[in-house]
Each structure stands twice: as structure tokens, then as C-alpha cells.
Amino acid sequence: MGKKTAIIHSAIEVFQEQGIEKTKISDIVKRAGIAQGTFYLYFPSKLSLMPAIAEVMVMKTIEIVKQTVDDEATYPKQFEQMVEAIFEVNKEYYEILAVIYSGLASTEHIREWESVYAPFYEWISEKLEAAKIAGAVRQSIKPDRTAKIIIGLIESTAEQVFLYAQHDESEADRQKEEVLDFMSHALHFQTVKG
Amino acid sequence: MGKKTAIIHSAIEVFQEQGIEKTKISDIVKRAGIAQGTFYLYFPSKLSLMPAIAEVMVMKTIEIVKQTVDDEATYPKQFEQMVEAIFEVNKEYYEILAVIYSGLASTEHIREWESVYAPFYEWISEKLEAAKIAGAVRQSIKPDRTAKIIIGLIESTAEQVFLYAQHDESEADRQKEEVLDFMSHALHFQTVKG
Amino acid sequence: MGKKTAIIHSAIEVFQEQGIEKTKISDIVKRAGIAQGTFYLYFPSKLSLMPAIAEVMVMKTIEIVKQTVDDEATYPKQFEQMVEAIFEVNKEYYEILAVIYSGLASTEHIREWESVYAPFYEWISEKLEAAKIAGAVRQSIKPDRTAKIIIGLIESTAEQVFLYAQHDESEADRQKEEVLDFMSHALHFQTVKG
Amino acid sequence: MGKKTAIIHSAIEVFQEQGIEKTKISDIVKRAGIAQGTFYLYFPSKLSLMPAIAEVMVMKTIEIVKQTVDDEATYPKQFEQMVEAIFEVNKEYYEILAVIYSGLASTEHIREWESVYAPFYEWISEKLEAAKIAGAVRQSIKPDRTAKIIIGLIESTAEQVFLYAQHDESEADRQKEEVLDFMSHALHFQTVKG
DNA sequence: AATGAATGAGTATTCATTCAT
DNA sequence: AATGAATGAATACTCATTCAT
């Protein structure tokens, strides 16, 4: 594993354990097993880590979503699995995700956000396109735009539950069901196989 | 205007101008026209400002939404106006809103988030309840839960457009339409007067 | 004694003891008996101390020169005393003087040098003027210009002896005599009382 | 050109452009076109560069002085040319000269100063000796001592003008004349051919 | 309640130097 | 001789908070 990757993964771990504010560069490099100065060979500053971490987290989310979604299942089922997966990731990583949001928001790196999310948007968009062709969803949706809306919808709901609320398991389940229901009607799901 | 209010409004302005990270207490008190020490008579710490600011911003949002929504209009129209209003607020205050999200997320004050948003959730919830009784929306929605989902949906979409994307006016309009369309189908709007 | 003065005098002492490069702000404030942050209430940076120190040292030099020079003595005698005094100061403070030169030279503060030296130039200039009127020195000298030349002459010679050479006592005496001789002829000393 | 020479000349350029304090070894090697580690094959440390640079600068000064001084001219003319040349060098290189002074002064390398200047002292001393034998200058001067005094005199005056003052061209000329006049009287110039 | 001078803990960053290749 | 990635010690400066007035 390259030193750059080692730094990113070390940072994710330390951030998750003690929060971004309390994390010193020295903590990150210590866990990564490299010298303090080496950090600056790969990242010009502490904040410049954020986009790299964000990218890793988004890629991880995409991976989990892809693993969870069964391409052979009906489209409604697939979108249900997608909600399931995103809630799962948010439950596991809500702290580090909050850190990324605040980290990206508080720096000059906001512009990179779009490119970080791009592959996720794209995947959903293609899925919607296929579902549309299959007649499984409302024909009037615009896949590109709806993809962004759906991700925002699911993630904001998951955040509300896991980050800001009491992290109540059954509450999470009920809200997950409601958002799936909301989405089902929004997309006019028809039971057609994927 | 009391000194406490002066501090909050001064902080909102300074945060908006230079970002939360770069803002010092001394900047805030300077603009508020008070002494350094006076700050601590009203707030125990710098971070304790955040919930107060968040509250002001949410109240401002509610106020604008209430002003924009015409209680006499049909429910679909009212929800359209609501989307309109929330997009408007996000366009104007996207920077300070990002600051609030990150400010709240990075502190111990996350717990207060729910109570800050409570009045907004409640207002939407009541609106949904009324619409439901009037038969203007799908009967299967749960107003409480759907209120949270709707706010998350609209705000996350607005954020994507104004904070992370290129702040493109026409792009914002198209995405606004799409989210309204999405919501309309999700709620099964029927044209019934408010 | 004000805190600012305390800082300057503490710095002079510490610089003299351990050199400018090795001196930390923490050393200076420790000796001055104040907190680290207090330093920055009075000086924006470490280097900005230099002009203040230089001024104190030049004032100290002027003071010693004035004390040593007997206004009642003949002019040649007075200039002899002046050389004597400047050599004395350089012998005592050659380290701190070197520090000032390098400190001033290596910063943006060079411009302040002239104003720091101004009172010294002026005093010598007046002395030359009086000597000229009294017919004790060559009539063709221009007091203003010659004052600068004389100070440069004496100080550079003293520096050569105390800073760069082996700090040899008798060597210093002989070079002092030679520079006085040099100056006497340059000024065409006539024995006239001051 | 050997790598050692390349390093020295690169350093002189970079020092002149950005000052000694801000210059990193990496800047020097980059311009010299060699690797970081190669520097240490030729110089044991950063500071050990200083005497080498000083030597180059002093040699350059001597060379220019020798070129400017016409051995066939009368001695007074020759000394005038010498002043001219030294002022010229100081005008051109005042920044790097200041750097050398401070660089040498702030290190352990002060001791080397004398040996660096030795050839310059010697050349002037011989010139004075010859002038003395020719009866062109005062017989009471001691060539060795006076050589040092003269160099200090001219260089300190040039520095005052070019480094610390406003770098005013006509001011420089007038001060140059005054120092020449001062020197002429100090040496009791007689017009005798060189 | 208000002031603002004083505090001092806390850390990101730099860069001369090393050393395995 | 040459390289340049890696090292890690070292410190100026910031700024939230305190407290005597």
C-alpha cells in the first residue's frame, strides 16, 4: 500500500475515533507509521486531505450499494435494496460522514464535491434509465436530475436519523420505510423485473 | 436590540464573509461594538453560538416560507410555493447554511439540532395533515415522518445546486421543477383548495 | 517599567548571551516575566524587535559618547574621546551589535536604520559645525556628510578589531590610534579649545 | 564549471533575489540543476556556504578595483578610482553584500572573515607602501593598518548610501566626493605619478 | 454589566540533513 | 559521485478564555 493511501486510511480511522477537530497530524502519521514531514510530501495541508477522504467514502458507499443491489431483482426491489444499503452505510459511518461534510464545507474544496459524487450520480442515473426503458418507473422522470434528487433524499433522511436524532434503531427502520414509500410513489413503481 | 441579539447577528454576518474557521471572537465583538469579555456574559463559549445562530436561521426560513405560502391556494400550489421559498432562502444564505451544518456537526451541539428544526417540522406536518384531511394528498402518508423527508428532500436538492454546483440560475430552476414534480407524484397531489 | 521596555531589555540580554539565531521568543518572555502571548501585543513578530533594540543600543552609544566627551576640552581632545568611547562600546557590545546589523539587514526593517542613527549623526554634525566655527577643523568639511563618514569610519574599524579579529587588546589600541591619526589629518585638527 | 562553483553562483543569485533567510537549500540546488543530496558532497552544511560566497564576492571586488585603477596614473587619481570602483560594486551588489555581512556575523564563521579579506587588505597595503615611498602620501601612515581603515571607511560610507538610505544617485555622488576629500586630507595626497 | 489587557496551552508546518539505492 | 524520498526536531504564532478593575 502506497504511503498516500496509508495516510488516507489512517486519517479515516483517527477522524472516526476522535473527531476532526481533535485530530492532530501527528496522530495520523503515527498510525500510518510514517514521519511527520512525509505527510506534507503527499498533502499540502491538513484540510487538503478532505477531498481524498470523501472520495474514498463515496467509493465505499457505491461499492456497498452495488453489492447489495441484486441486478436480477425487480426494480422496486432494487431501489429498496439501495435505500437499505445507504442507510446501512450511514449508520456505520455517520460520524466520519459528518466530518467530511463539515470538512468539505469549511474549505475551498467544496468545488470538488461534484466530481467526487459524480460516479454515484451516474450509476443511479443509469439504473433509472434502464428502469424507465423497462417501464418500471414513471416515464416523465429525467434520470440525471432524479438521480441527484434520490441520493439527496435518502442521505438526508438517513442523516436526520443517525446523526441528529437519537440513533434509535426502530425509529430508523420506520423512517426508512416511509422514505421508501415516498420514493415508490414519486417514481410510480411498477413491478417489472430488472 | 439587546447585546445577545447583536452578537448573533454580528456573527452571522462575519461568518458569511470569512467563513467559520477564520472567524475569531474578536471579529464578532468588534462588529457588534462590544468588548471581548462581554461576549462571555452571554455565551459560555464560541461553539455555543452555533445553536443560537441555527435557530435564527431556521426561524428566518420558516418566516419566509410562511410569507410565501398562500393558505388560500390549492395544496399543490402551496407546496410549490414552499419549494420556491426554500430554494430562495438557500440561494441567499447557502454559505451561512453550510456553516451551520458544519458548525453543528462538529460540536457537541448536534443534539440541539432536532429542537431547532422542530418548529419547521411541525408546521409542515400540520400542513400535510390538513391536506390529507382535505383529500389533497395520498392518504397513506404519515405527516410527521413525511414532513422531515420533504424538508430533507428540498434542502438537499437546493444545497446541491447552490453550494456544490456552479450556482447556475437556469440549472437551479430546472432542478427545482424536477424536485417539485418528484414530490407531486410522491404525495399524489389532487387539486383541492387549501 | 512598561512591558514593552521590559521585552526590549530582556531581548538584549538574551541575544547577547546566546545569539539571535538560538533565541526563542519563549526565552525572551521568560526573562521578562510575561506570558508568551503578551509579546505579540507589543511586537507583531520576532524580527520587528530589531529596530527597537537598535534604537536602544544607538541611544546607549550616544549616551556613553556624550558622557565621555568633555565639552570643555580642545576639539582634538574631544574627538579623541569620541573614538575612545565608540571603541569602548564596541568592545563591550560587539556581539549584540553584530546581531543588530544582521537582524536589520535581513529584514524589511532596513529603512528604519537611518532614523535610528539620525540623532547620532546630528550630534556629531553639531560638534563638527562648532569646531569649524571655532577654526579647529578644516573649513572645507561639510558637517552633515562628514558626520556620517566619521561614524562609519570609527565603527567599521572597531568592528574589524572586536568582531572579526582576535579581539586582541593591544591590537585594538594600536588600530584605535591609527584611526585617530587618520581622522586628525582628515579634519586638519588645530588645537583650539571646545 | 564544477558543481561546487555552480552551487556558489546559484546561491549568490538566489540570495540576491529572495534574501538569505527565505532561501532554502532546495532553491539553491534547483537552480544549480543538481540533486538535494549532492549539495552535501561539497558543503557540510548550509552555513558553510557563507565563507565561500564571501570569498567570491571579495575576489570579484578586488578584480573590479584592479581593473578600474590605472597603475600609471598619479596616486591621488588611483585612490579616486579605487573609491569609484568600490562604490560601483556596492551599488550593484549591496543586497548580497549585506547578506554576506549578516551571514558571516551570525555564524561560527566569523573567524574566516579576516582571511577572506586578507588579499584585499594586502593589495591596498602595497599600494599605500608604494605611494609612501614615492612621497605621494603622508610618511607617518602605517600601510597595513591604514589599508584596513580605508576599506572600512569607503565600504561603510557606500553601505550607508546604498543599503540604508534612499539609494539616491546624486546623493551617492556627493557622499562619494566627500569621502574622497576626507581621505585625501587624511593621507596628505601629493600629486606624484604612480 | 462591561471592559480589554493579559494569559498560555496547543500544533501545523518547515527544511536542513540523511541514507538506501 | 549522484540521487531525491524520507526524516523529525524545532518553534513562531494564534486566539479562546479569564479576571482585575
Coordinates of C-alpha atoms in Angstrom, one line a residue, chain D:
Chain D
M1 CA 32.1 24.7 -14.4
G2 CA 32.4 22.3 -11.5
K3 CA 29.4 21.5 -9.3
K4 CA 30.9 23.4 -6.4
T5 CA 31.2 26.5 -8.3
A6 CA 27.7 26.0 -9.7
I7 CA 26.4 25.8 -6.2
I8 CA 28.1 29.0 -5.1
H9 CA 26.9 31.0 -8.0
S10 CA 23.4 29.7 -7.8
A11 CA 23.4 30.6 -4.1
I12 CA 24.5 34.1 -4.8
E13 CA 21.7 34.6 -7.3
V14 CA 19.0 33.1 -5.1
F15 CA 20.2 35.0 -2.0
Q16 CA 20.1 38.2 -4.0
E17 CA 16.6 37.5 -5.2
Q18 CA 14.9 36.4 -2.0
G19 CA 17.2 37.1 0.8
I20 CA 19.2 34.7 2.9
E21 CA 16.5 34.0 5.5
K22 CA 14.0 32.8 2.9
T23 CA 16.4 30.8 0.8
K24 CA 16.2 27.0 1.1
I25 CA 18.8 24.5 0.1
S26 CA 16.2 23.2 -2.3
D27 CA 16.1 26.6 -4.1
I28 CA 19.8 26.6 -4.5
V29 CA 20.1 23.1 -5.8
K30 CA 17.1 23.6 -8.1
R31 CA 18.8 26.5 -9.8
A32 CA 22.1 24.7 -9.9
G33 CA 20.5 21.8 -11.6
I34 CA 21.6 19.2 -9.1
A35 CA 20.0 16.9 -6.6
Q36 CA 19.4 17.8 -3.0
G37 CA 21.9 15.3 -1.6
T38 CA 24.7 16.4 -3.9
F39 CA 24.9 19.7 -2.1
Y40 CA 26.3 17.9 0.9
L41 CA 29.0 16.3 -1.1
Y42 CA 30.5 19.8 -1.5
F43 CA 29.4 21.6 1.7
P44 CA 28.9 20.1 5.1
S45 CA 26.1 22.5 5.9
K46 CA 24.1 25.4 4.8
L47 CA 26.1 27.9 6.8
S48 CA 29.4 26.7 5.4
L49 CA 28.4 28.2 2.1
M50 CA 28.9 31.7 3.5
P51 CA 32.7 32.0 3.6
A52 CA 32.8 30.6 0.1
I53 CA 30.3 33.2 -1.2
A54 CA 32.1 35.9 0.7
E55 CA 35.4 34.9 -0.9
V56 CA 33.9 35.0 -4.4
M57 CA 32.4 38.5 -3.7
V58 CA 35.6 39.9 -2.3
M59 CA 37.6 38.5 -5.2
K60 CA 35.1 40.0 -7.5
T61 CA 35.5 43.3 -5.8
I62 CA 39.3 43.1 -5.9
E63 CA 39.2 42.3 -9.6
I64 CA 36.9 45.3 -10.4
V65 CA 39.1 47.6 -8.3
K66 CA 42.2 46.4 -10.0
Q67 CA 40.6 46.8 -13.4
T68 CA 39.5 50.3 -12.6
V69 CA 42.7 51.6 -11.0
D70 CA 45.2 52.7 -13.6
D71 CA 48.7 52.0 -12.3
E72 CA 50.2 54.6 -14.5
A73 CA 48.0 57.4 -13.0
T74 CA 49.1 59.7 -10.2
Y75 CA 48.4 58.2 -6.7
P76 CA 45.6 60.6 -5.9
K77 CA 44.0 59.6 -9.1
Q78 CA 44.4 56.0 -8.3
F79 CA 42.8 56.3 -4.9
E80 CA 40.0 58.2 -6.5
Q81 CA 39.5 55.4 -9.0
M82 CA 39.5 53.0 -6.1
V83 CA 36.7 54.8 -4.3
E84 CA 34.8 54.9 -7.6
A85 CA 35.2 51.2 -8.0
I86 CA 34.2 50.3 -4.5
F87 CA 31.1 52.5 -4.8
E88 CA 30.3 50.8 -8.0
V89 CA 30.5 47.3 -6.6
N90 CA 28.4 48.3 -3.6
K91 CA 25.7 49.9 -5.8
E92 CA 25.5 46.7 -7.8
Y93 CA 25.7 44.2 -5.0
Y94 CA 24.6 46.0 -1.9
E95 CA 22.0 43.4 -1.2
I96 CA 24.3 40.4 -1.4
L97 CA 27.0 42.2 0.5
A98 CA 24.6 42.9 3.3
V99 CA 23.7 39.2 3.2
I100 CA 27.3 38.3 3.5
Y101 CA 27.9 40.6 6.4
S102 CA 24.9 39.2 8.3
G103 CA 25.6 35.7 7.2
L104 CA 29.1 35.7 8.4
A105 CA 28.3 37.6 11.5
S106 CA 25.6 35.2 12.6
T107 CA 27.6 32.1 12.4
E108 CA 30.7 30.4 13.7
H109 CA 32.4 31.5 10.5
I110 CA 33.3 35.0 11.7
R111 CA 36.9 33.9 12.1
E112 CA 37.2 33.3 8.4
W113 CA 36.4 36.9 7.7
E114 CA 39.9 38.1 8.1
S115 CA 41.4 35.5 5.8
V116 CA 38.7 36.3 3.2
Y117 CA 39.5 40.0 3.2
A118 CA 43.3 39.4 3.5
P119 CA 44.1 39.7 -0.2
F120 CA 42.2 43.0 -0.4
Y121 CA 43.9 44.4 2.6
E122 CA 47.2 43.3 1.2
W123 CA 46.7 44.9 -2.2
I124 CA 45.8 48.2 -0.7
S125 CA 48.6 48.0 1.7
E126 CA 51.1 47.5 -1.1
K127 CA 49.6 50.4 -3.0
L128 CA 50.0 52.6 0.1
E129 CA 53.5 51.4 0.7
A130 CA 54.5 52.4 -2.9
A131 CA 52.7 55.7 -2.6
K132 CA 54.6 56.3 0.6
I133 CA 57.9 55.6 -1.0
A134 CA 57.0 57.8 -3.9
G135 CA 56.3 60.6 -1.4
A136 CA 52.7 60.8 -2.6
V137 CA 51.2 60.3 0.8
R138 CA 51.9 61.2 4.4
Q139 CA 55.0 59.4 5.7
S140 CA 53.5 58.7 9.1
I141 CA 50.9 56.2 7.9
K142 CA 51.3 52.6 8.6
P143 CA 50.3 50.9 5.4
D144 CA 48.9 47.7 7.0
R145 CA 46.7 49.5 9.4
T146 CA 45.7 52.2 7.1
A147 CA 44.6 49.7 4.4
K148 CA 42.0 48.3 6.8
I149 CA 40.9 51.7 7.8
I150 CA 40.5 52.9 4.3
I151 CA 38.5 49.8 3.2
G152 CA 36.2 50.2 6.2
L153 CA 35.8 53.9 5.5
I154 CA 34.9 53.5 1.9
E155 CA 32.7 50.5 2.3
S156 CA 30.8 51.8 5.3
T157 CA 30.1 55.0 3.5
A158 CA 28.9 53.2 0.4
E159 CA 26.7 51.0 2.5
Q160 CA 25.1 53.9 4.3
V161 CA 24.2 55.3 0.9
F162 CA 23.1 52.2 -1.0
L163 CA 21.7 49.9 1.7
Y164 CA 20.2 52.1 4.3
A165 CA 19.5 55.4 2.6
Q166 CA 17.2 56.0 -0.3
H167 CA 19.6 54.8 -3.0
D168 CA 19.6 58.3 -4.3
E169 CA 22.0 58.6 -7.2
S170 CA 23.1 62.2 -6.8
E171 CA 23.3 61.8 -3.0
A172 CA 25.6 58.9 -3.6
D173 CA 27.8 61.0 -5.8
R174 CA 28.0 63.8 -3.3
Q175 CA 28.9 61.5 -0.4
K176 CA 31.5 59.8 -2.6
E177 CA 33.1 63.1 -3.2
E178 CA 33.1 63.9 0.4
V179 CA 34.7 60.7 1.4
L180 CA 37.3 61.1 -1.2
D181 CA 38.0 64.6 0.1
F182 CA 38.2 63.2 3.6
M183 CA 40.6 60.6 2.6
S184 CA 42.8 62.9 0.6
H185 CA 43.3 65.1 3.6
A186 CA 43.8 62.1 5.8
L187 CA 46.5 60.8 3.6
H188 CA 48.0 64.1 2.7
F189 CA 47.9 63.4 -1.0
Q190 CA 50.7 64.9 -3.1
T191 CA 50.4 64.8 -6.9
V192 CA 53.1 62.3 -7.8
K193 CA 52.8 59.8 -10.6
G194 CA 52.1 56.2 -9.8

